[in-house]
CSV table of C-alpha atoms and ligand atoms in Angstrom, one decimal:
chain,number,residue,atom,x,y,z
A,243,UNK,CA,81.2,67.5,102.8
A,244,UNK,CA,84.1,64.9,103.8
A,245,UNK,CA,82.9,61.7,105.5
A,246,UNK,CA,85.1,60.0,108.1
A,247,UNK,CA,86.2,56.6,108.0
A,248,UNK,CA,83.5,55.0,110.0
A,249,UNK,CA,84.5,52.2,112.9
A,250,UNK,CA,82.9,48.6,111.5
A,251,UNK,CA,80.9,46.6,113.3
A,252,UNK,CA,83.4,43.8,113.0
A,253,UNK,CA,86.0,46.4,114.3
A,254,UNK,CA,84.7,46.3,117.9
A,255,UNK,CA,85.0,43.2,120.6
A,256,UNK,CA,81.2,42.9,121.3
A,257,UNK,CA,81.4,39.9,123.0
A,258,UNK,CA,78.9,39.7,125.9
A,259,UNK,CA,78.8,43.6,126.1
A,260,UNK,CA,76.1,45.4,126.4
A,261,UNK,CA,75.1,47.6,123.5
A,262,UNK,CA,73.2,50.8,122.8
A,263,UNK,CA,72.0,50.7,119.2
A,264,UNK,CA,70.0,53.8,117.6
A,265,UNK,CA,67.7,52.3,115.3
A,266,UNK,CA,65.4,54.6,112.5
A,267,UNK,CA,62.1,52.4,113.3
A,268,UNK,CA,60.1,55.8,112.3
A,269,UNK,CA,57.7,53.4,109.9
A,270,UNK,CA,54.2,55.3,108.6
A,271,UNK,CA,51.2,53.7,110.6
A,272,UNK,CA,47.9,54.1,110.0
A,273,UNK,CA,45.5,53.7,113.1
A,274,UNK,CA,48.2,51.9,114.5
A,275,UNK,CA,48.8,49.2,111.7
A,276,UNK,CA,52.5,49.7,110.4
A,277,UNK,CA,52.0,50.2,106.4
A,278,UNK,CA,55.2,50.2,105.4
A,279,UNK,CA,58.2,47.6,107.9
A,280,UNK,CA,61.2,49.0,105.4
A,281,UNK,CA,62.7,50.6,108.1
A,282,UNK,CA,62.4,48.1,111.0
A,283,UNK,CA,63.8,45.3,108.4
A,284,UNK,CA,66.4,47.5,107.5
A,285,UNK,CA,67.4,47.4,111.1
A,286,UNK,CA,67.8,43.4,111.4
A,287,UNK,CA,71.2,42.6,109.6
A,288,UNK,CA,73.1,44.5,112.5
A,289,UNK,CA,70.9,43.5,115.5
A,290,UNK,CA,71.0,39.7,114.3
A,291,UNK,CA,74.8,40.2,114.0
A,292,UNK,CA,75.3,41.5,117.5
A,293,UNK,CA,73.0,39.0,119.0
A,294,UNK,CA,75.2,36.5,117.4
A,295,UNK,CA,77.9,37.9,119.3
A,296,UNK,CA,76.2,37.1,122.3
A,297,UNK,CA,75.8,40.9,122.7
A,298,UNK,CA,72.7,42.2,124.9
A,299,UNK,CA,70.9,44.7,122.8
A,300,UNK,CA,69.0,48.0,124.0
A,301,UNK,CA,67.7,49.5,121.2
A,302,UNK,CA,66.4,53.3,121.1
A,303,UNK,CA,64.4,54.9,118.1
A,304,UNK,CA,61.7,57.5,117.7
A,305,UNK,CA,58.4,57.6,116.0
A,306,UNK,CA,57.4,61.2,114.6
A,307,UNK,CA,57.7,64.4,116.4
A,308,UNK,CA,55.8,63.7,119.4
A,309,UNK,CA,57.8,67.5,121.0
A,310,UNK,CA,58.6,66.1,124.4
A,311,UNK,CA,54.8,64.8,125.0
A,312,UNK,CA,53.9,61.4,125.6
A,313,UNK,CA,51.4,61.2,122.7
A,314,UNK,CA,50.1,57.4,122.7
A,315,UNK,CA,49.7,57.5,118.8
A,316,UNK,CA,53.4,57.8,118.6
A,317,UNK,CA,54.1,54.7,120.6
A,318,UNK,CA,56.8,52.0,119.9
A,319,UNK,CA,54.8,49.6,121.5
A,320,UNK,CA,53.3,48.1,117.7
A,321,UNK,CA,56.8,48.7,116.3
A,322,UNK,CA,58.3,46.6,119.1
A,323,UNK,CA,55.6,43.7,118.1
A,324,UNK,CA,56.6,43.7,114.2
A,325,UNK,CA,60.4,43.7,115.4
A,326,UNK,CA,60.5,40.6,117.8
A,327,UNK,CA,58.2,38.9,114.4
A,328,UNK,CA,60.8,39.7,112.2
A,329,UNK,CA,63.5,39.1,114.7
A,330,UNK,CA,62.0,35.5,115.5
A,331,UNK,CA,63.1,36.7,118.8
A,332,UNK,CA,61.5,38.1,121.9
A,333,UNK,CA,61.9,42.0,122.2
A,334,UNK,CA,61.1,43.4,125.5
A,335,UNK,CA,59.7,46.6,125.1
A,336,UNK,CA,60.0,49.2,128.1
A,337,UNK,CA,57.3,52.2,128.3
A,338,UNK,CA,59.8,54.2,129.9
A,339,UNK,CA,63.0,55.4,128.8
A,340,UNK,CA,64.8,56.7,131.8
A,341,UNK,CA,63.9,54.9,135.0
A,342,UNK,CA,63.7,52.0,137.4
A,343,UNK,CA,61.1,50.1,135.1
A,344,UNK,CA,63.8,50.6,131.8
A,345,UNK,CA,66.6,49.4,134.3
A,346,UNK,CA,64.5,46.1,135.1
A,347,UNK,CA,64.0,45.7,131.6
A,348,UNK,CA,67.2,46.1,130.1
A,349,UNK,CA,69.0,43.6,133.0
A,350,UNK,CA,66.1,41.3,132.1
A,351,UNK,CA,66.4,40.4,128.2
A,352,UNK,CA,68.6,39.7,125.2
A,353,UNK,CA,66.8,42.8,123.1
A,354,UNK,CA,65.0,45.6,124.6
A,355,UNK,CA,63.3,48.6,122.9
A,356,UNK,CA,62.8,51.6,124.8
A,357,UNK,CA,59.8,53.6,124.5
A,358,UNK,CA,59.8,56.6,121.6
A,359,UNK,CA,63.1,58.6,122.5
A,360,UNK,CA,61.4,61.9,121.6
A,361,UNK,CA,59.1,61.9,124.5
A,362,UNK,CA,61.9,63.1,126.2
A,363,UNK,CA,61.9,66.7,125.6
A,364,UNK,CA,66.0,66.3,126.1
A,365,UNK,CA,66.7,64.5,123.2
A,366,UNK,CA,65.9,67.2,120.7
A,367,UNK,CA,66.8,70.4,122.5
A,368,UNK,CA,69.3,72.7,121.0
A,369,UNK,CA,70.9,73.0,124.8
A,370,UNK,CA,73.8,71.1,124.7
A,371,UNK,CA,73.6,70.3,127.9
A,372,UNK,CA,70.1,69.4,128.4
A,373,UNK,CA,70.6,67.0,125.3
A,374,UNK,CA,74.0,65.3,127.6
A,375,UNK,CA,72.1,65.0,130.6
A,376,UNK,CA,69.7,62.4,128.6
A,377,UNK,CA,72.8,61.0,126.6
A,378,UNK,CA,74.6,59.6,130.1
A,379,UNK,CA,71.7,58.2,130.9
A,380,UNK,CA,71.4,56.5,127.7
A,381,UNK,CA,75.2,55.7,128.0
A,382,UNK,CA,74.7,54.3,131.4
A,383,UNK,CA,73.0,51.4,130.2
A,384,UNK,CA,75.5,50.2,127.6
A,385,UNK,CA,79.6,49.7,127.2
A,386,UNK,CA,79.1,50.4,123.2
A,387,UNK,CA,77.3,52.5,121.0
A,388,UNK,CA,76.1,51.6,117.3
A,389,UNK,CA,74.4,53.8,115.5
A,390,UNK,CA,72.2,52.4,112.9
A,391,UNK,CA,69.4,55.0,112.2
A,392,UNK,CA,70.4,56.1,109.3
A,393,UNK,CA,67.1,58.0,108.8
A,394,UNK,CA,68.4,60.4,111.8
A,395,UNK,CA,72.1,61.1,111.4
A,396,UNK,CA,71.3,64.8,110.1
A,397,UNK,CA,70.2,65.5,113.9
A,398,UNK,CA,72.0,67.0,116.5
A,399,UNK,CA,70.2,64.5,119.2
A,400,UNK,CA,71.0,62.9,122.3
A,401,UNK,CA,70.4,59.4,120.8
A,402,UNK,CA,72.4,60.0,117.5
A,403,UNK,CA,75.0,62.8,118.3
A,404,UNK,CA,75.6,63.3,121.9
A,405,UNK,CA,75.7,59.8,123.4
A,406,UNK,CA,78.7,58.4,120.6
A,407,UNK,CA,80.9,61.1,122.5
A,408,UNK,CA,80.4,58.9,125.5
A,409,UNK,CA,80.9,55.5,124.8
A,410,UNK,CA,82.9,53.4,122.2
A,411,UNK,CA,81.3,53.4,119.0
A,412,UNK,CA,80.6,52.0,115.7
A,413,UNK,CA,78.3,52.3,112.8
A,414,UNK,CA,76.2,49.5,111.7
A,415,UNK,CA,75.4,47.8,108.6
A,416,UNK,CA,72.8,50.1,107.2
A,417,UNK,CA,74.2,53.2,108.3
A,418,UNK,CA,77.6,51.8,106.6
A,419,UNK,CA,75.7,50.6,103.5
A,420,UNK,CA,73.6,54.3,103.1
A,421,UNK,CA,77.2,56.2,103.4
A,422,UNK,CA,78.7,53.9,100.9
A,423,UNK,CA,75.5,54.6,98.3
A,424,UNK,CA,75.8,58.5,98.9
A,425,UNK,CA,79.6,58.4,98.1
A,426,UNK,CA,78.9,56.6,94.7
A,427,UNK,CA,76.3,59.6,94.2
A,428,UNK,CA,79.1,62.0,95.2
A,429,UNK,CA,82.8,60.7,94.3
A,430,UNK,CA,83.1,60.7,90.7
A,431,UNK,CA,79.3,59.5,90.0
A,432,UNK,CA,79.5,57.4,86.6
A,433,UNK,CA,78.1,59.3,83.7
A,434,UNK,CA,75.5,60.2,82.8
A,435,UNK,CA,74.2,61.5,86.1
A,436,UNK,CA,70.3,62.2,86.5
A,437,UNK,CA,68.2,63.0,89.3
A,438,UNK,CA,64.7,63.3,89.9
A,439,UNK,CA,62.9,65.2,92.6
A,440,UNK,CA,59.6,65.3,93.1
A,441,UNK,CA,57.4,64.8,96.4
A,442,UNK,CA,55.3,68.0,97.8
A,443,UNK,CA,57.3,70.7,98.5
A,444,UNK,CA,60.0,72.7,96.7
A,445,UNK,CA,61.2,74.0,100.1
A,446,UNK,CA,62.4,70.7,101.3
A,447,UNK,CA,64.2,69.9,97.9
A,448,UNK,CA,65.7,73.8,97.0
A,449,UNK,CA,69.0,73.3,98.5
A,450,UNK,CA,69.7,69.7,96.9
A,451,UNK,CA,68.8,71.1,93.0
A,452,UNK,CA,71.2,74.3,93.9
A,453,UNK,CA,73.9,72.1,94.8
A,454,UNK,CA,73.4,69.2,92.3
A,455,UNK,CA,72.8,71.8,89.4
A,456,UNK,CA,76.4,71.7,88.4
A,457,UNK,CA,76.9,68.0,89.3
A,458,UNK,CA,74.4,66.4,86.7
A,459,UNK,CA,73.8,65.8,83.4
A,460,UNK,CA,69.9,65.4,83.9
A,461,UNK,CA,67.6,67.1,86.2
A,462,UNK,CA,63.6,66.6,86.0
A,463,UNK,CA,61.3,67.7,88.2
A,464,UNK,CA,58.0,66.7,89.0
A,465,UNK,CA,55.3,66.0,92.0
A,466,UNK,CA,53.6,69.2,93.8
A,467,UNK,CA,57.1,71.2,93.1
A,468,UNK,CA,57.0,71.5,90.0
A,469,UNK,CA,54.2,73.6,89.8
A,470,UNK,CA,56.3,76.6,91.8
A,471,UNK,CA,58.6,75.8,88.5
A,472,UNK,CA,56.0,76.6,86.1
A,473,UNK,CA,54.6,79.9,88.0
A,474,UNK,CA,58.0,80.9,88.2
A,475,UNK,CA,57.7,80.5,84.5
A,476,UNK,CA,54.8,82.7,84.7
A,477,UNK,CA,52.2,79.9,84.0
A,478,UNK,CA,48.9,79.7,84.9
A,479,UNK,CA,48.8,76.6,87.8
A,480,UNK,CA,45.1,76.9,88.8
A,481,UNK,CA,45.1,75.6,92.3
A,482,UNK,CA,47.9,73.3,92.3
A,483,UNK,CA,50.3,73.4,95.5
A,484,UNK,CA,52.4,76.2,94.9
A,485,UNK,CA,55.0,77.8,97.3
A,486,UNK,CA,55.0,81.7,96.2
A,487,UNK,CA,57.8,83.2,98.4
A,488,UNK,CA,60.0,81.0,96.7
A,489,UNK,CA,59.4,82.1,93.2
A,490,UNK,CA,62.4,84.4,93.1
A,491,UNK,CA,64.9,81.6,94.3
A,492,UNK,CA,63.6,78.9,91.6
A,493,UNK,CA,63.8,81.9,89.1
A,494,UNK,CA,67.6,82.2,90.0
A,495,UNK,CA,68.1,78.6,89.7
A,496,UNK,CA,66.6,78.7,86.2
A,497,UNK,CA,68.9,81.4,85.0
A,498,UNK,CA,71.5,79.6,86.6
A,499,UNK,CA,70.9,76.3,84.8
A,500,UNK,CA,70.9,78.0,81.5
A,501,UNK,CA,74.1,80.0,82.1
A,502,UNK,CA,75.6,76.2,83.0
A,503,UNK,CA,74.0,75.0,80.2
A,504,UNK,CA,72.3,72.2,82.4
A,505,UNK,CA,69.3,70.8,81.0
A,506,UNK,CA,66.1,71.4,84.0
A,507,UNK,CA,63.1,68.9,83.0
A,508,UNK,CA,59.9,70.0,83.5
A,509,UNK,CA,56.5,68.6,82.5
A,510,UNK,CA,54.9,69.2,79.5
A,511,UNK,CA,51.5,67.6,80.5
A,512,UNK,CA,49.9,67.7,83.4
A,513,UNK,CA,47.1,65.5,84.7
A,514,UNK,CA,44.5,67.7,86.7
A,515,UNK,CA,41.1,67.4,88.7
A,516,UNK,CA,38.9,69.3,90.7
A,517,UNK,CA,39.8,68.2,93.9
A,518,UNK,CA,42.5,66.7,95.9
A,519,UNK,CA,40.6,63.5,96.5
A,520,UNK,CA,40.8,59.6,94.7
A,521,UNK,CA,37.7,59.6,92.9
A,522,UNK,CA,37.9,63.5,91.5
A,523,UNK,CA,38.3,63.1,87.5
A,524,UNK,CA,41.7,63.2,86.0
A,525,UNK,CA,42.2,65.1,82.9
A,526,UNK,CA,45.5,65.4,80.9
A,527,UNK,CA,45.8,69.0,79.9
A,528,UNK,CA,49.2,70.8,78.5
A,529,UNK,CA,51.4,72.0,81.2
A,530,UNK,CA,50.6,75.8,79.2
A,531,UNK,CA,47.4,75.7,80.0
A,532,UNK,CA,46.2,74.3,83.6
A,533,UNK,CA,42.5,75.5,84.0
A,534,UNK,CA,42.0,77.8,86.7
A,535,UNK,CA,39.4,75.7,88.8
A,536,UNK,CA,42.0,72.6,88.8
A,537,UNK,CA,44.9,71.3,90.6
A,538,UNK,CA,47.7,68.8,89.3
A,539,UNK,CA,48.1,66.0,90.9
A,540,UNK,CA,50.3,64.0,88.6
A,541,UNK,CA,52.6,64.4,85.6
A,542,UNK,CA,51.0,63.7,82.3
A,543,UNK,CA,51.9,60.8,80.3
A,544,UNK,CA,54.0,62.2,77.3
A,545,UNK,CA,55.9,64.0,80.4
A,546,UNK,CA,56.5,60.9,82.2
A,547,UNK,CA,57.5,59.1,79.0
A,548,UNK,CA,60.0,61.3,78.4
A,549,UNK,CA,61.7,61.7,81.9
A,550,UNK,CA,61.6,57.4,81.5
A,551,UNK,CA,63.7,57.7,78.2
A,552,UNK,CA,66.2,60.4,79.9
A,553,UNK,CA,66.5,58.1,82.9
A,554,UNK,CA,67.1,54.9,81.1
A,555,UNK,CA,70.0,56.3,79.8
A,556,UNK,CA,71.9,57.2,83.0
A,557,UNK,CA,74.1,55.3,84.3
A,558,UNK,CA,73.5,56.8,88.0
A,559,UNK,CA,70.6,58.0,89.1
A,560,UNK,CA,69.6,59.3,92.1
A,561,UNK,CA,65.3,59.6,92.9
A,562,UNK,CA,63.6,61.1,95.4
A,563,UNK,CA,59.9,62.3,95.9
A,564,UNK,CA,57.2,60.7,93.9
A,565,UNK,CA,55.8,62.0,90.7
A,566,UNK,CA,52.3,62.8,91.7
A,567,UNK,CA,49.7,61.7,94.2
A,568,UNK,CA,50.4,58.2,93.6
A,569,UNK,CA,48.3,57.7,97.0
A,570,UNK,CA,45.2,57.9,94.4
A,571,UNK,CA,45.3,55.3,91.9
A,572,UNK,CA,44.5,57.9,89.3
A,573,UNK,CA,47.3,59.9,90.2
A,574,UNK,CA,49.9,57.1,90.2
A,575,UNK,CA,51.2,56.8,86.7
A,576,UNK,CA,53.6,59.0,86.7
A,577,UNK,CA,55.6,57.7,89.8
A,578,UNK,CA,54.8,54.3,88.5
A,579,UNK,CA,56.6,55.0,85.1
A,580,UNK,CA,59.4,56.8,86.4
A,581,UNK,CA,60.0,54.2,89.0
A,582,UNK,CA,60.3,51.5,85.9
A,583,UNK,CA,62.5,53.2,84.0
A,584,UNK,CA,64.8,53.0,87.1
A,585,UNK,CA,64.5,49.3,87.1
A,586,UNK,CA,66.2,49.6,83.7
A,587,UNK,CA,69.3,52.0,84.5
A,588,UNK,CA,72.2,49.7,83.7
A,589,UNK,CA,74.4,51.1,86.7
A,590,UNK,CA,73.4,52.3,90.1
A,591,UNK,CA,69.5,53.6,90.6
A,592,UNK,CA,68.9,54.9,94.1
A,593,UNK,CA,65.5,55.7,95.7
A,594,UNK,CA,65.8,58.0,98.7
A,595,UNK,CA,62.8,59.4,100.8
A,596,UNK,CA,59.6,57.3,103.2
A,597,UNK,CA,57.4,58.2,100.6
A,598,UNK,CA,59.1,57.3,97.6
A,599,UNK,CA,60.4,54.0,99.3
A,600,UNK,CA,56.9,53.7,100.5
A,601,UNK,CA,55.4,54.5,96.8
A,602,UNK,CA,57.7,51.7,94.9
A,603,UNK,CA,56.7,49.2,97.0
A,604,UNK,CA,52.9,50.1,97.4
A,605,UNK,CA,52.9,50.3,93.2
A,606,UNK,CA,53.9,46.5,93.4
A,607,UNK,CA,57.9,47.1,92.6
A,608,UNK,CA,60.3,44.6,94.4
A,609,UNK,CA,63.0,46.5,96.4
A,610,UNK,CA,66.0,44.2,94.4
A,611,UNK,CA,65.0,45.8,91.3
A,612,UNK,CA,66.7,49.3,92.3
A,613,UNK,CA,70.2,49.0,92.9
A,614,UNK,CA,69.1,50.9,96.4
A,615,UNK,CA,66.4,52.0,98.5
A,616,UNK,CA,67.6,54.0,101.0
A,617,UNK,CA,66.1,54.5,104.2
A,618,UNK,CA,66.7,58.5,104.6
A,619,UNK,CA,65.1,61.4,103.2
A,620,UNK,CA,66.4,63.9,105.1
A,621,UNK,CA,69.6,62.9,106.0
A,622,UNK,CA,70.6,61.6,101.9
A,623,UNK,CA,69.4,65.2,100.5
A,624,UNK,CA,71.0,66.9,103.6
A,625,UNK,CA,74.4,65.0,102.7
A,626,UNK,CA,73.5,65.7,98.7
A,627,UNK,CA,73.1,69.7,99.9
A,628,UNK,CA,76.7,69.6,100.9
A,629,UNK,CA,76.0,69.7,104.3
A,630,UNK,CA,77.6,67.8,107.1
A,631,UNK,CA,75.6,65.0,109.1
A,632,UNK,CA,76.3,65.4,112.8
A,633,UNK,CA,75.7,61.4,113.5
A,634,UNK,CA,78.1,60.5,111.1
A,635,UNK,CA,80.4,63.3,112.0
A,636,UNK,CA,80.4,61.8,115.6
A,637,UNK,CA,81.1,58.9,114.6
A,638,UNK,CA,85.0,60.1,113.5
B,905,LIG,P1,59.6,61.6,100.2
B,905,LIG,O1,58.9,61.4,101.6
B,905,LIG,O2,60.1,60.5,99.2
B,905,LIG,O3,60.9,62.6,100.6
B,905,LIG,P2,57.9,63.7,100.2
B,905,LIG,O4,57.5,63.7,101.5
B,905,LIG,O5,58.4,65.2,99.9
B,905,LIG,O6,59.0,62.5,99.7
B,905,LIG,O7,56.7,64.0,99.1
B,905,LIG,C1,56.0,63.1,99.4
B,905,LIG,C2,54.3,63.5,98.9
B,905,LIG,O8,54.2,64.6,97.7
B,905,LIG,C3,53.3,62.0,98.6
B,905,LIG,O9,52.6,62.1,99.6
B,905,LIG,C4,52.4,62.8,97.1
B,905,LIG,O10,51.1,62.7,97.7
B,905,LIG,C5,52.8,64.2,97.5
B,905,LIG,N1,52.6,64.7,96.6
B,905,LIG,C6,53.3,64.8,95.0
B,905,LIG,N2,52.6,65.2,94.0
B,905,LIG,C7,51.8,66.0,94.4
B,905,LIG,C8,51.2,67.0,93.8
B,905,LIG,N3,51.0,67.3,92.5
B,905,LIG,N4,49.9,67.6,94.2
B,905,LIG,C9,50.3,67.3,95.9
B,905,LIG,N5,51.0,66.3,96.9
B,905,LIG,C10,51.7,65.7,95.6
B,906,LIG,MG1,58.0,62.4,102.9
């Protein structure tokens, strides 16, 4: 897709203005504790800039998929505390989105975070008129709209898309940076260009594989999705994750790759175990002989080494999706070896996807070791699939 030129933060007079800021604060939580605050950190530069301009900032964001219900475990309250710590400024939290309480909070504070916008059923509604009612409420809080929630720009939601039509608007620093990186990946990328895909489901990534097939030099496939590829080749995959309904689609892809002369790298060895658990005993087997009673939980060491070798020769690399169940140390090696190889790329290396970003941090890598760690999974993938991003189009 083509991307419109986006108005920058600096192009708008923000002094003394009230700003509605859409952020992506959708961080992983475990028992109410934030396990990776990457997305909150990524939101800071824009908020700091707005404050430095003397603007009053009303932040709107979502967490998970409450589908219009006030699910307490998806409250943004713990996130407002972390945001205040990182900013070093007070953040007023409004437990309602629309109503007298939020109006009062907005009048009182320099930075206000509104409760999970997806508690409002209108946020994600397919009915434009319904979304517009909420968008108008949000717009009434501010003079200007700044869009910085990159992880949600592929959604036609009230706080992402509709509100941009109601207020003067611009892209925040994060959205601008993410779009710059996506342009580098799509507009004449430096070659060789390698893409590594993993993660749980083929269905999430099939569109991207299909669209990138004739654009890349190397395409390596790991993670849970690799087993649908092995199954398509007629191999025994035991109890591994598989999406049987996609086997015909995968077969078409493999045939098209062959016609195009594009080499899809598939694993030659697999780390298997009896159960999906942290202490299940790992065994390395050939990709041709996965025992019927076992499941594949990581790519094997030979595969990891050959993926790493191919990646390290590339000048542009995009990686989305862990190579195995990295959450369990016994099955994290493939992800670690691939991550390491990205740090050696002499051109640009991009890590995309919520779990992939969390994985590299959990495995001890520093953000600076990569060219760029994207905050958006779905948004980047949809862009690379060639789809339009409504939240970006709306900023034109
Ligand atoms: P991202 O959020 O980076 O886009 P995904 O959400 O697609 O990544 O996938 C991440 C998940 O995939 C991880 O939780 C990981 O445990 C899982 N995964 C990777 N390999 C396997 C496998 N072989 N079997 C089951 N799950 C896997
Ligand atoms: Mg994920």
